[in-house]
Every structure is written in structure tokens, then in C-alpha cells.
PDB file of C-alpha atoms in Angstrom:
ATOM      1  CA  MET A  22      -7.079   5.085 -37.165  1.00 29.00           C
ATOM      2  CA  ARG A  23      -9.500   6.294 -34.504  1.00 30.00           C
ATOM      3  CA  ALA A  24     -11.386   3.960 -32.238  1.00 33.00           C
ATOM      4  CA  MET A  25     -13.208   4.230 -28.921  1.00 31.00           C
ATOM      5  CA  LEU A  26     -13.292   2.451 -25.598  1.00 31.00           C
ATOM      6  CA  CYS A  27     -16.850   1.822 -24.469  1.00 30.00           C
ATOM      7  CA  ALA A  28     -18.657   0.596 -21.396  1.00 27.00           C
ATOM      8  CA  MET A  29     -17.601  -2.874 -20.195  1.00 28.00           C
ATOM      9  CA  GLY A  30     -14.147  -2.337 -21.674  1.00 31.00           C
ATOM     10  CA  MET A  31     -15.221  -3.492 -25.107  1.00 34.00           C
ATOM     11  CA  LEU A  32     -12.911  -2.841 -28.078  1.00 39.00           C
ATOM     12  CA  LEU A  33     -14.347  -1.677 -31.382  1.00 39.00           C
ATOM     13  CA  PHE A  34     -12.641  -3.076 -34.468  1.00 40.00           C
ATOM     14  CA  SER A  35     -11.638  -0.875 -37.380  1.00 43.00           C
ATOM     15  CA  PHE A  36     -11.975  -2.544 -40.785  1.00 42.00           C
ATOM     16  CA  TYR A  37      -9.866  -2.040 -43.897  1.00 44.00           C
ATOM     17  CA  ALA A  38     -10.120  -3.023 -47.539  1.00 45.00           C
ATOM     18  CA  ASP A  39      -6.445  -3.881 -48.054  1.00 58.00           C
ATOM     19  CA  SER A  40      -5.270  -7.435 -48.699  1.00 68.00           C
ATOM     20  CA  GLU A  41      -2.198  -7.114 -46.460  1.00 82.00           C
ATOM     21  CA  PRO A  42      -2.475  -8.071 -42.776  1.00 90.00           C
ATOM     22  CA  ALA A  43      -2.937  -5.201 -40.334  1.00 93.00           C
ATOM     23  CA  LEU A  44      -1.918  -5.201 -36.669  1.00 94.00           C
ATOM     24  CA  THR A  45      -2.975  -2.786 -33.958  1.00 93.00           C
ATOM     25  CA  ILE A  46      -0.565  -3.516 -31.100  1.00 93.00           C
ATOM     26  CA  TYR A  47      -1.282  -2.199 -27.610  1.00 91.00           C
ATOM     27  CA  SER A  48       1.419  -1.420 -25.073  1.00 86.00           C
ATOM     28  CA  SER A  49      -0.519  -3.562 -22.575  1.00 84.00           C
ATOM     29  CA  ASN A  50       0.669  -6.679 -24.458  1.00 86.00           C
ATOM     30  CA  PHE A  51      -2.120  -7.692 -26.782  1.00 91.00           C
ATOM     31  CA  ALA A  52      -3.026  -6.912 -30.371  1.00 93.00           C
ATOM     32  CA  VAL A  53      -5.934  -6.802 -32.825  1.00 94.00           C
ATOM     33  CA  VAL A  54      -5.161  -8.766 -35.995  1.00 95.00           C
ATOM     34  CA  ARG A  55      -6.929  -8.156 -39.290  1.00 94.00           C
ATOM     35  CA  ASP A  56      -6.226 -10.389 -42.293  1.00 93.00           C
ATOM     36  CA  MET A  57      -7.853 -11.423 -45.558  1.00 93.00           C
ATOM     37  CA  ILE A  58      -8.506 -15.110 -46.223  1.00 92.00           C
ATOM     38  CA  PRO A  59      -9.691 -16.596 -49.544  1.00 93.00           C
ATOM     39  CA  LEU A  60     -12.769 -18.820 -49.293  1.00 93.00           C
ATOM     40  CA  ALA A  61     -14.403 -21.028 -51.923  1.00 92.00           C
ATOM     41  CA  LEU A  62     -18.058 -21.249 -50.895  1.00 92.00           C
ATOM     42  CA  GLU A  63     -21.159 -23.064 -52.043  1.00 93.00           C
ATOM     43  CA  ALA A  64     -24.627 -21.633 -51.578  1.00 92.00           C
ATOM     44  CA  GLY A  65     -25.968 -22.887 -48.269  1.00 93.00           C
ATOM     45  CA  GLU A  66     -23.863 -24.491 -45.532  1.00 94.00           C
ATOM     46  CA  ASN A  67     -20.066 -24.820 -45.798  1.00 95.00           C
ATOM     47  CA  THR A  68     -17.404 -26.384 -43.558  1.00 93.00           C
ATOM     48  CA  ILE A  69     -14.182 -24.340 -43.499  1.00 93.00           C
ATOM     49  CA  SER A  70     -10.904 -24.763 -41.577  1.00 92.00           C
ATOM     50  CA  TYR A  71      -8.194 -22.119 -41.249  1.00 93.00           C
ATOM     51  CA  ASN A  72      -4.868 -22.506 -39.422  1.00 91.00           C
ATOM     52  CA  ASN A  73      -2.771 -19.426 -40.213  1.00 91.00           C
ATOM     53  CA  LEU A  74      -3.448 -18.129 -36.691  1.00 91.00           C
ATOM     54  CA  THR A  75      -1.628 -17.104 -33.553  1.00 90.00           C
ATOM     55  CA  ALA A  76      -1.360 -19.534 -30.647  1.00 85.00           C
ATOM     56  CA  GLN A  77      -2.923 -16.996 -28.246  1.00 86.00           C
ATOM     57  CA  LEU A  78      -6.036 -16.072 -30.195  1.00 90.00           C
ATOM     58  CA  GLU A  79      -9.108 -15.211 -28.104  1.00 89.00           C
ATOM     59  CA  PRO A  80     -11.910 -17.232 -29.741  1.00 89.00           C
ATOM     60  CA  ASP A  81     -14.744 -14.998 -28.528  1.00 88.00           C
ATOM     61  CA  SER A  82     -13.167 -12.015 -30.322  1.00 92.00           C
ATOM     62  CA  VAL A  83     -13.291 -13.577 -33.824  1.00 93.00           C
ATOM     63  CA  ILE A  84     -15.116 -11.651 -36.557  1.00 93.00           C
ATOM     64  CA  LEU A  85     -15.439 -13.096 -40.076  1.00 93.00           C
ATOM     65  CA  ARG A  86     -17.240 -11.024 -42.695  1.00 92.00           C
ATOM     66  CA  ASP A  87     -17.496  -9.956 -46.314  1.00 92.00           C
ATOM     67  CA  PRO A  88     -15.696  -6.560 -46.324  1.00 91.00           C
ATOM     68  CA  ALA A  89     -17.547  -5.511 -49.476  1.00 88.00           C
ATOM     69  CA  GLY A  90     -20.911  -6.217 -47.844  1.00 87.00           C
ATOM     70  CA  GLN A  91     -22.229  -7.877 -50.983  1.00 86.00           C
ATOM     71  CA  ARG A  92     -22.766 -11.366 -49.582  1.00 87.00           C
ATOM     72  CA  THR A  93     -24.579 -12.714 -46.546  1.00 88.00           C
ATOM     73  CA  LEU A  94     -22.119 -14.691 -44.382  1.00 90.00           C
ATOM     74  CA  ARG A  95     -23.387 -16.313 -41.186  1.00 91.00           C
ATOM     75  CA  ILE A  96     -21.276 -18.321 -38.739  1.00 91.00           C
ATOM     76  CA  LEU A  97     -23.468 -21.202 -37.586  1.00 93.00           C
ATOM     77  CA  GLU A  98     -20.742 -22.848 -35.494  1.00 94.00           C
ATOM     78  CA  GLN A  99     -17.145 -22.023 -34.590  1.00 93.00           C
ATOM     79  CA  ASN A 100     -14.523 -24.241 -32.975  1.00 91.00           C
ATOM     80  CA  TYR A 101     -11.021 -23.167 -31.985  1.00 89.00           C
ATOM     81  CA  ARG A 102      -8.406 -25.826 -31.321  1.00 85.00           C
ATOM     82  CA  ALA A 103      -4.967 -25.019 -29.931  1.00 80.00           C
ATOM     83  CA  ASP A 104      -3.747 -28.567 -29.270  1.00 80.00           C
ATOM     84  CA  PRO A 105      -1.296 -29.315 -32.112  1.00 83.00           C
ATOM     85  CA  VAL A 106       0.161 -32.792 -32.292  1.00 83.00           C
ATOM     86  CA  SER A 107       2.838 -33.549 -29.699  1.00 85.00           C
ATOM     87  CA  GLN A 108       4.281 -36.735 -28.260  1.00 88.00           C
ATOM     88  CA  GLY A 109       2.211 -36.378 -25.092  1.00 87.00           C
ATOM     89  CA  LEU A 110      -1.012 -35.778 -27.023  1.00 87.00           C
ATOM     90  CA  LEU A 111      -0.428 -38.820 -29.253  1.00 90.00           C
ATOM     91  CA  LEU A 112       0.254 -40.956 -26.183  1.00 91.00           C
ATOM     92  CA  SER A 113      -3.136 -39.889 -24.843  1.00 89.00           C
ATOM     93  CA  TYR A 114      -4.793 -40.778 -28.168  1.00 88.00           C
ATOM     94  CA  PHE A 115      -3.372 -44.317 -27.986  1.00 91.00           C
ATOM     95  CA  GLU A 116      -4.150 -45.010 -24.321  1.00 92.00           C
ATOM     96  CA  GLY A 117      -5.201 -48.645 -23.939  1.00 92.00           C
ATOM     97  CA  GLN A 118      -3.426 -49.648 -27.154  1.00 92.00           C
ATOM     98  CA  THR A 119      -0.106 -51.337 -27.835  1.00 93.00           C
ATOM     99  CA  ILE A 120       2.505 -49.502 -29.902  1.00 93.00           C
ATOM    100  CA  ASP A 121       6.203 -50.024 -30.647  1.00 93.00           C
ATOM    101  CA  PHE A 122       9.047 -48.308 -28.790  1.00 94.00           C
ATOM    102  CA  LEU A 123      12.520 -47.800 -30.251  1.00 92.00           C
ATOM    103  CA  ILE A 124      15.351 -48.432 -27.784  1.00 92.00           C
ATOM    104  CA  GLU A 125      18.816 -47.232 -28.752  1.00 89.00           C
ATOM    105  CA  ARG A 126      21.777 -49.001 -27.183  1.00 87.00           C
ATOM    106  CA  PRO A 127      25.500 -48.864 -27.992  1.00 89.00           C
ATOM    107  CA  GLU A 128      25.220 -52.281 -29.639  1.00 88.00           C
ATOM    108  CA  GLY A 129      22.306 -51.194 -31.829  1.00 88.00           C
ATOM    109  CA  GLN A 130      18.600 -50.433 -31.968  1.00 91.00           C
ATOM    110  CA  THR A 131      15.808 -52.629 -30.638  1.00 91.00           C
ATOM    111  CA  VAL A 132      12.058 -52.308 -31.109  1.00 91.00           C
ATOM    112  CA  ILE A 133       9.787 -53.614 -28.348  1.00 90.00           C
ATOM    113  CA  PRO A 134       5.986 -53.464 -27.931  1.00 92.00           C
ATOM    114  CA  GLY A 135       4.348 -51.716 -24.988  1.00 93.00           C
ATOM    115  CA  LYS A 136       0.771 -51.005 -23.951  1.00 93.00           C
ATOM    116  CA  ILE A 137      -0.007 -47.405 -22.934  1.00 93.00           C
ATOM    117  CA  VAL A 138      -1.909 -47.853 -19.693  1.00 93.00           C
ATOM    118  CA  ARG A 139      -1.791 -44.127 -18.859  1.00 91.00           C
ATOM    119  CA  SER A 140      -0.280 -41.373 -20.982  1.00 88.00           C
ATOM    120  CA  GLY A 141       0.352 -38.808 -18.227  1.00 83.00           C
ATOM    121  CA  TYR A 142      -0.599 -36.063 -20.658  1.00 81.00           C
ATOM    122  CA  VAL A 143      -2.024 -32.872 -19.135  1.00 73.00           C
ATOM    123  CA  TRP A 144      -3.429 -30.173 -21.425  1.00 66.00           C
ATOM    124  CA  HIS A 145      -2.331 -26.772 -20.095  1.00 59.00           C
ATOM    125  CA  ASP A 146      -4.244 -23.991 -21.829  1.00 59.00           C
ATOM    126  CA  ALA A 147      -3.848 -20.274 -21.119  1.00 57.00           C
ATOM    127  CA  THR A 148      -7.344 -19.518 -22.443  1.00 59.00           C
ATOM    128  CA  ALA A 149      -8.886 -21.955 -19.973  1.00 63.00           C
ATOM    129  CA  MET A 150      -6.826 -20.451 -17.157  1.00 61.00           C
ATOM    130  CA  ARG A 151      -8.193 -16.998 -17.956  1.00 62.00           C
ATOM    131  CA  ARG A 152     -11.739 -18.331 -17.962  1.00 66.00           C
ATOM    132  CA  TYR A 153     -11.640 -20.596 -14.898  1.00 67.00           C
ATOM    133  CA  GLY A 154      -9.340 -18.524 -12.716  1.00 67.00           C
ATOM    134  CA  ASN A 155      -6.598 -19.069 -10.202  1.00 69.00           C
ATOM    135  CA  ASP A 156      -7.848 -22.365  -8.718  1.00 72.00           C
ATOM    136  CA  TYR A 157      -7.763 -24.008 -12.136  1.00 66.00           C
ATOM    137  CA  TYR A 158      -4.285 -22.591 -12.778  1.00 66.00           C
ATOM    138  CA  MET A 159      -2.931 -23.923  -9.487  1.00 70.00           C
ATOM    139  CA  ALA A 160      -4.427 -27.386 -10.025  1.00 69.00           C
ATOM    140  CA  GLN A 161      -3.084 -27.678 -13.569  1.00 64.00           C
ATOM    141  CA  SER A 162       0.343 -26.399 -12.515  1.00 65.00           C
ATOM    142  CA  ALA A 163       0.501 -28.983  -9.731  1.00 65.00           C
ATOM    143  CA  ARG A 164      -0.203 -31.768 -12.226  1.00 60.00           C
ATOM    144  CA  MET A 165       2.289 -30.378 -14.743  1.00 58.00           C
ATOM    145  CA  ASN A 166       5.042 -29.903 -12.155  1.00 57.00           C
ATOM    146  CA  MET A 167       5.020 -33.307 -10.502  1.00 52.00           C
ATOM    147  CA  PRO A 168       8.553 -34.689  -9.837  1.00 48.00           C
ATOM    148  CA  GLY A 169      10.170 -35.498 -13.146  1.00 46.00           C
ATOM    149  CA  GLY A 170       7.374 -33.884 -15.146  1.00 48.00           C
ATOM    150  CA  PRO A 171       4.300 -35.473 -16.766  1.00 48.00           C
ATOM    151  CA  SER A 172       6.388 -38.226 -18.411  1.00 45.00           C
ATOM    152  CA  ASP A 173       6.996 -39.756 -14.967  1.00 56.00           C
ATOM    153  CA  GLN A 174       3.233 -40.282 -14.669  1.00 79.00           C
ATOM    154  CA  THR A 175       3.156 -42.384 -17.853  1.00 90.00           C
ATOM    155  CA  ILE A 176       2.488 -46.076 -17.224  1.00 91.00           C
ATOM    156  CA  ILE A 177       3.540 -48.658 -19.819  1.00 92.00           C
ATOM    157  CA  GLU A 178       2.806 -52.394 -19.701  1.00 92.00           C
ATOM    158  CA  THR A 179       5.722 -54.335 -21.191  1.00 88.00           C
ATOM    159  CA  SER A 180       5.502 -57.571 -23.166  1.00 84.00           C
ATOM    160  CA  GLU A 181       6.286 -59.474 -19.966  1.00 85.00           C
ATOM    161  CA  GLY A 182       3.108 -58.098 -18.384  1.00 86.00           C
ATOM    162  CA  LYS A 183       4.975 -55.800 -16.002  1.00 90.00           C
ATOM    163  CA  LEU A 184       4.174 -52.121 -15.432  1.00 92.00           C
ATOM    164  CA  GLN A 185       6.728 -49.336 -15.530  1.00 90.00           C
ATOM    165  CA  PHE A 186       6.615 -45.570 -15.058  1.00 90.00           C
ATOM    166  CA  GLY A 187       8.120 -43.610 -17.942  1.00 88.00           C
ATOM    167  CA  LEU A 188       8.645 -44.586 -21.552  1.00 90.00           C
ATOM    168  CA  PRO A 189      10.853 -47.598 -22.340  1.00 90.00           C
ATOM    169  CA  GLY A 190      12.080 -45.880 -25.510  1.00 91.00           C
ATOM    170  CA  ARG A 191      11.063 -43.548 -28.307  1.00 92.00           C
ATOM    171  CA  PRO A 192       7.394 -44.167 -29.203  1.00 93.00           C
ATOM    172  CA  LEU A 193       6.671 -45.183 -32.799  1.00 92.00           C
ATOM    173  CA  PHE A 194       3.085 -44.230 -33.539  1.00 92.00           C
ATOM    174  CA  PRO A 195       1.240 -46.095 -36.312  1.00 88.00           C
ATOM    175  CA  GLN A 196      -0.578 -43.037 -37.769  1.00 85.00           C
ATOM    176  CA  LEU A 197      -2.062 -39.660 -36.942  1.00 84.00           C
ATOM    177  CA  PRO A 198      -5.675 -39.714 -35.732  1.00 80.00           C
ATOM    178  CA  ASP A 199      -8.141 -38.185 -38.165  1.00 79.00           C
ATOM    179  CA  ASP A 200      -8.955 -35.249 -35.862  1.00 79.00           C
ATOM    180  CA  SER A 201      -5.333 -34.292 -35.110  1.00 80.00           C
ATOM    181  CA  ILE A 202      -4.040 -30.850 -36.115  1.00 83.00           C
ATOM    182  CA  LEU A 203      -0.543 -29.501 -36.732  1.00 85.00           C
ATOM    183  CA  LYS A 204      -1.281 -25.819 -35.945  1.00 86.00           C
ATOM    184  CA  PRO A 205      -3.892 -23.869 -33.966  1.00 87.00           C
ATOM    185  CA  THR A 206      -7.039 -24.085 -36.097  1.00 90.00           C
ATOM    186  CA  LEU A 207     -10.377 -22.339 -36.455  1.00 92.00           C
ATOM    187  CA  ALA A 208     -13.161 -24.484 -37.904  1.00 92.00           C
ATOM    188  CA  TRP A 209     -16.441 -22.935 -39.015  1.00 94.00           C
ATOM    189  CA  LYS A 210     -19.800 -23.978 -40.311  1.00 95.00           C
ATOM    190  CA  LEU A 211     -20.725 -21.056 -42.556  1.00 94.00           C
ATOM    191  CA  GLU A 212     -23.926 -20.244 -44.366  1.00 93.00           C
ATOM    192  CA  THR A 213     -24.003 -17.987 -47.406  1.00 93.00           C
ATOM    193  CA  ASP A 214     -26.586 -17.041 -49.987  1.00 90.00           C
ATOM    194  CA  GLN A 215     -24.236 -17.118 -53.002  1.00 89.00           C
ATOM    195  CA  ALA A 216     -21.729 -19.598 -54.407  1.00 92.00           C
ATOM    196  CA  GLY A 217     -18.254 -18.571 -55.564  1.00 92.00           C
ATOM    197  CA  PRO A 218     -14.928 -17.303 -54.238  1.00 93.00           C
ATOM    198  CA  LEU A 219     -14.839 -14.727 -51.456  1.00 92.00           C
ATOM    199  CA  ASP A 220     -11.973 -12.745 -49.950  1.00 92.00           C
ATOM    200  CA  ALA A 221     -13.279 -12.670 -46.391  1.00 93.00           C
ATOM    201  CA  GLU A 222     -11.934 -10.473 -43.625  1.00 94.00           C
ATOM    202  CA  LEU A 223     -10.871 -12.159 -40.381  1.00 95.00           C
ATOM    203  CA  SER A 224     -10.269 -10.100 -37.237  1.00 94.00           C
ATOM    204  CA  TYR A 225      -9.429 -11.223 -33.721  1.00 95.00           C
ATOM    205  CA  VAL A 226      -7.695 -10.244 -30.492  1.00 93.00           C
ATOM    206  CA  THR A 227      -4.504 -12.091 -29.561  1.00 92.00           C
ATOM    207  CA  GLY A 228      -2.020 -12.101 -26.732  1.00 89.00           C
ATOM    208  CA  GLY A 229       1.720 -12.499 -27.167  1.00 89.00           C
ATOM    209  CA  MET A 230       2.398  -9.098 -28.759  1.00 92.00           C
ATOM    210  CA  GLY A 231       3.636  -5.839 -27.310  1.00 91.00           C
ATOM    211  CA  TRP A 232       5.843  -2.863 -27.989  1.00 91.00           C
ATOM    212  CA  GLU A 233       7.969  -0.311 -26.200  1.00 89.00           C
ATOM    213  CA  ALA A 234       9.729   2.909 -27.116  1.00 89.00           C
ATOM    214  CA  SER A 235      13.329   3.819 -26.266  1.00 90.00           C
ATOM    215  CA  TYR A 236      15.198   7.044 -26.936  1.00 89.00           C
ATOM    216  CA  ASN A 237      18.869   8.030 -27.149  1.00 89.00           C
ATOM    217  CA  LEU A 238      20.025  11.630 -26.805  1.00 89.00           C
ATOM    218  CA  VAL A 239      23.274  12.602 -28.532  1.00 88.00           C
ATOM    219  CA  SER A 240      24.837  15.838 -27.329  1.00 86.00           C
ATOM    220  CA  PRO A 241      27.734  17.416 -29.264  1.00 84.00           C
ATOM    221  CA  GLU A 242      30.851  18.702 -27.516  1.00 83.00           C
ATOM    222  CA  THR A 243      30.067  22.219 -28.709  1.00 83.00           C
ATOM    223  CA  GLY A 244      26.862  23.976 -29.684  1.00 81.00           C
ATOM    224  CA  ASP A 245      23.370  23.806 -28.282  1.00 83.00           C
ATOM    225  CA  THR A 246      21.811  21.343 -30.779  1.00 87.00           C
ATOM    226  CA  VAL A 247      21.175  17.778 -29.668  1.00 88.00           C
ATOM    227  CA  GLN A 248      20.094  14.754 -31.681  1.00 88.00           C
ATOM    228  CA  LEU A 249      17.239  12.561 -30.467  1.00 89.00           C
ATOM    229  CA  VAL A 250      17.096   9.006 -31.824  1.00 89.00           C
ATOM    230  CA  GLY A 251      14.012   6.920 -31.093  1.00 88.00           C
ATOM    231  CA  TRP A 252      13.387   3.203 -31.522  1.00 89.00           C
ATOM    232  CA  MET A 253      10.150   1.263 -31.441  1.00 88.00           C
ATOM    233  CA  THR A 254      10.730  -2.341 -30.403  1.00 89.00           C
ATOM    234  CA  LEU A 255       8.002  -4.819 -31.365  1.00 90.00           C
ATOM    235  CA  ASP A 256       7.842  -8.118 -29.475  1.00 91.00           C
ATOM    236  CA  ASN A 257       5.970 -10.912 -31.262  1.00 92.00           C
ATOM    237  CA  GLN A 258       5.595 -14.050 -29.148  1.00 90.00           C
ATOM    238  CA  SER A 259       2.254 -15.018 -30.696  1.00 89.00           C
ATOM    239  CA  GLY A 260       3.608 -17.979 -32.665  1.00 86.00           C
ATOM    240  CA  LEU A 261       2.838 -16.452 -36.086  1.00 89.00           C
ATOM    241  CA  SER A 262       4.824 -14.226 -38.437  1.00 90.00           C
ATOM    242  CA  PHE A 263       3.076 -11.456 -40.365  1.00 91.00           C
ATOM    243  CA  GLU A 264       4.638 -10.635 -43.730  1.00 87.00           C
ATOM    244  CA  ASN A 265       4.320  -7.026 -45.006  1.00 89.00           C
ATOM    245  CA  ALA A 266       1.904  -6.183 -42.223  1.00 91.00           C
ATOM    246  CA  LYS A 267       0.645  -2.668 -41.617  1.00 92.00           C
ATOM    247  CA  VAL A 268       1.297  -1.878 -37.956  1.00 92.00           C
ATOM    248  CA  LYS A 269      -0.352   0.656 -35.667  1.00 91.00           C
ATOM    249  CA  LEU A 270       0.828   1.179 -32.086  1.00 91.00           C
ATOM    250  CA  VAL A 271      -1.412   2.270 -29.237  1.00 89.00           C
ATOM    251  CA  ALA A 272       0.009   3.538 -25.921  1.00 85.00           C
ATOM    252  CA  GLY A 273      -1.716   3.724 -22.555  1.00 75.00           C
ATOM    253  CA  ASP A 274      -3.691   1.383 -20.340  1.00 72.00           C
ATOM    254  CA  VAL A 275      -6.702  -0.317 -21.882  1.00 72.00           C
ATOM    255  CA  SER A 276      -9.467  -1.756 -19.684  1.00 67.00           C
ATOM    256  CA  LYS A 277      -9.887  -5.279 -21.011  1.00 67.00           C
ATOM    257  CA  LEU A 278     -12.110  -7.474 -18.856  1.00 60.00           C
ATOM    258  CA  ALA A 279     -11.621 -11.189 -18.334  1.00 55.00           C
ATOM    259  CA  PRO A 280     -14.473 -13.495 -19.465  1.00 50.00           C
ATOM    260  CA  ASN A 281     -15.603 -14.000 -15.837  1.00 49.00           C
ATOM    261  CA  ALA A 282     -15.371 -10.353 -14.857  1.00 45.00           C
ATOM    262  CA  PRO A 283     -18.036  -8.613 -12.743  1.00 41.00           C
ATOM    263  CA  GLY A 284     -21.186  -8.192 -14.781  1.00 39.00           C
ATOM    264  CA  MET A 285     -20.214 -11.142 -16.982  1.00 39.00           C
ATOM    265  CA  GLY A 286     -21.207 -14.006 -14.717  1.00 38.00           C
ATOM    266  CA  GLY A 287     -18.527 -14.199 -12.006  1.00 38.00           C
ATOM    267  CA  ASP A 288     -15.763 -12.555 -10.056  1.00 38.00           C
ATOM    268  CA  MET A 289     -12.699 -11.100 -11.746  1.00 33.00           C
ATOM    269  CA  SER A 290      -9.856 -13.602 -11.386  1.00 35.00           C
ATOM    270  CA  TYR A 291      -6.415 -13.839 -12.901  1.00 34.00           C
ATOM    271  CA  ALA A 292      -4.512 -16.949 -13.881  1.00 35.00           C
ATOM    272  CA  TYR A 293      -1.146 -15.708 -12.695  1.00 34.00           C
ATOM    273  CA  GLY A 294      -2.014 -14.047  -9.436  1.00 37.00           C
ATOM    274  CA  ALA A 295      -4.583 -13.311  -6.773  1.00 38.00           C
ATOM    275  CA  SER A 296      -7.929 -11.768  -7.563  1.00 41.00           C
ATOM    276  CA  GLU A 297      -7.896  -8.035  -8.094  1.00 44.00           C
ATOM    277  CA  PRO A 298     -10.696  -5.784  -6.812  1.00 46.00           C
ATOM    278  CA  ALA A 299     -13.138  -4.524  -9.400  1.00 50.00           C
ATOM    279  CA  ARG A 300     -11.964  -1.404 -11.181  1.00 51.00           C
ATOM    280  CA  PRO A 301     -14.016   1.771 -11.465  1.00 54.00           C
ATOM    281  CA  GLY A 302     -16.564   1.842 -14.244  1.00 57.00           C
ATOM    282  CA  VAL A 303     -15.170   2.367 -17.742  1.00 57.00           C
ATOM    283  CA  THR A 304     -16.030   5.686 -19.345  1.00 63.00           C
ATOM    284  CA  GLU A 305     -16.092   6.451 -23.034  1.00 65.00           C
ATOM    285  CA  LYS A 306     -12.935   8.178 -24.285  1.00 61.00           C
ATOM    286  CA  LYS A 307     -11.218   8.620 -27.606  1.00 62.00           C
ATOM    287  CA  PHE A 308      -7.655   7.519 -28.262  1.00 56.00           C
ATOM    288  CA  VAL A 309      -5.306   8.110 -31.185  1.00 55.00           C
ATOM    289  CA  THR A 310      -2.665   5.686 -32.463  1.00 51.00           C
ATOM    290  CA  LEU A 311       0.926   6.765 -32.929  1.00 51.00           C
TER     291      LEU A 311
END
């Protein structure tokens, strides 16, 4: 595969016609994912949800298209949610309501009611940290790292009308809210001119992937021939497995600007460190995958 780096550090996608997922993994710890997803569409507007995604997808990099180019496919609206159901999230959903708590004691189990006055839940999102910068990161970290963790900020009103910090027992939730999700999910409103099934191509940039090369040199006791053994180690921390994927590896530094980089509406800032001065302008160069 050949691709190009262009002004503003933009990455051009390469498209394939294969049904197997394809990964282009960069040594600077991100990847471009390309996968085929089956859609059943009606002519006009459709509502589609898809959750076979990584947990570090960059929503503004998503491309959904008909690879055959035979059907018009317009994305009218796209929503990306990366807040799968957790105990803390459910506590926040039921704030102001009374639920049951299971208390386990040596003599047996007891169920008591308790009103969730405050859940203590703090959503901590890496995408938001990239967008809003170091101040947001520091504020969220301070809330997350309070003594004892967020659970110590939970306030429960017991049946006696008294308030306590922390949970009295294991919460027993009555049901999942209608808008809850179990995995990171993309939801689209799509418009198409034709009804029928479509194998659409989904591409996006994700964090949580990287690779590195290591080499071992074996030298014999006699002779002047040596054996060189090389290993490519792939690190997938994206939260998703890719079966039978075609993998391409790209070495070298890639200029990839943050959403609030210079020329994009703000100063360059980084969630995990101080601001870095603006880099020299990006020039167009070719690169070749290994």
C-alpha cells in the first residue's frame, strides 16, 4: 500500500474490496482500521447502530461508504458512545430513586432499601481530554482520585432517613435504562437511494495499537556466516480483537494533529503533559509500508 502525508497532517485512507478486516498500524501507537459491515437498508432514511468497535476510536475519522460505488449513502447524523454499562454509570442513572442493596454477613444475606442521593460517578474520557486539553485532564483526575475513589463520594439515604457516604451493600438495579449500551457504539442516521442489503466499508483511526521490531543475531563458533532472526511484536490494547485481519506496519514519525491544534481553532495541548510548541509545517512526502 502507498499513501501520502499532506498538509495539516491529514491521513489519506486506502480502500480495499476484501471482506476481511485490514489494519494499518503505525509505530507511533495508532492504527487505521478498515472493516466490512452488512447493512439492511430501506430507501430513504435509516437508523443503524454498530458496536463491533475499538474503545479508542476517533469519531471524526469515521468513513462509511459503499465500496462498489453503486449506491448513494449519506450520513445525516453520527453519534459515538463509549460509556458501556458499569456500576457507577447505573448509580448515576438512578440518582434520586430508591433501589435495593444486598448486604452479606456471616449469618446470611439481607436486602435493604436505599435512596441514591448522589452517585459519585465521574465520566473520564480520553477523547474529551484530547479535545479540551490539560486543564480538563487535571480537573477530571482530581475528581477521580479523591481519597477512597469516586465511591467515597456516593451518598445514600437509608430507610431510617440518615445519610451515609459509600454504598451500604451491593446495589440491585431494577432494569437497564433504554439508552444503555454494553459496548462502544456508533449510531447513524443514513440516507440511501435504494433498498436492500449492502456490504458497507467502515474505516476509522484508533488508538491503543502499536508495534515494534526486535532482532537476534546468532553467530556460530566457526565460519563467517551469521543468522539474523527478526520478530515483529504487535500490541493491541484497543479493546477489540480482529480475526484473520490483514496487517500492514508503518515505521517512522507521523504528524497527527490534535483537534484543537494551531489552525484548527485553538492551541495545541496534550492530555498527559504540558503544551508543546507548534511543529514546523508538514510537507508532502511518500511513505512505504513494510
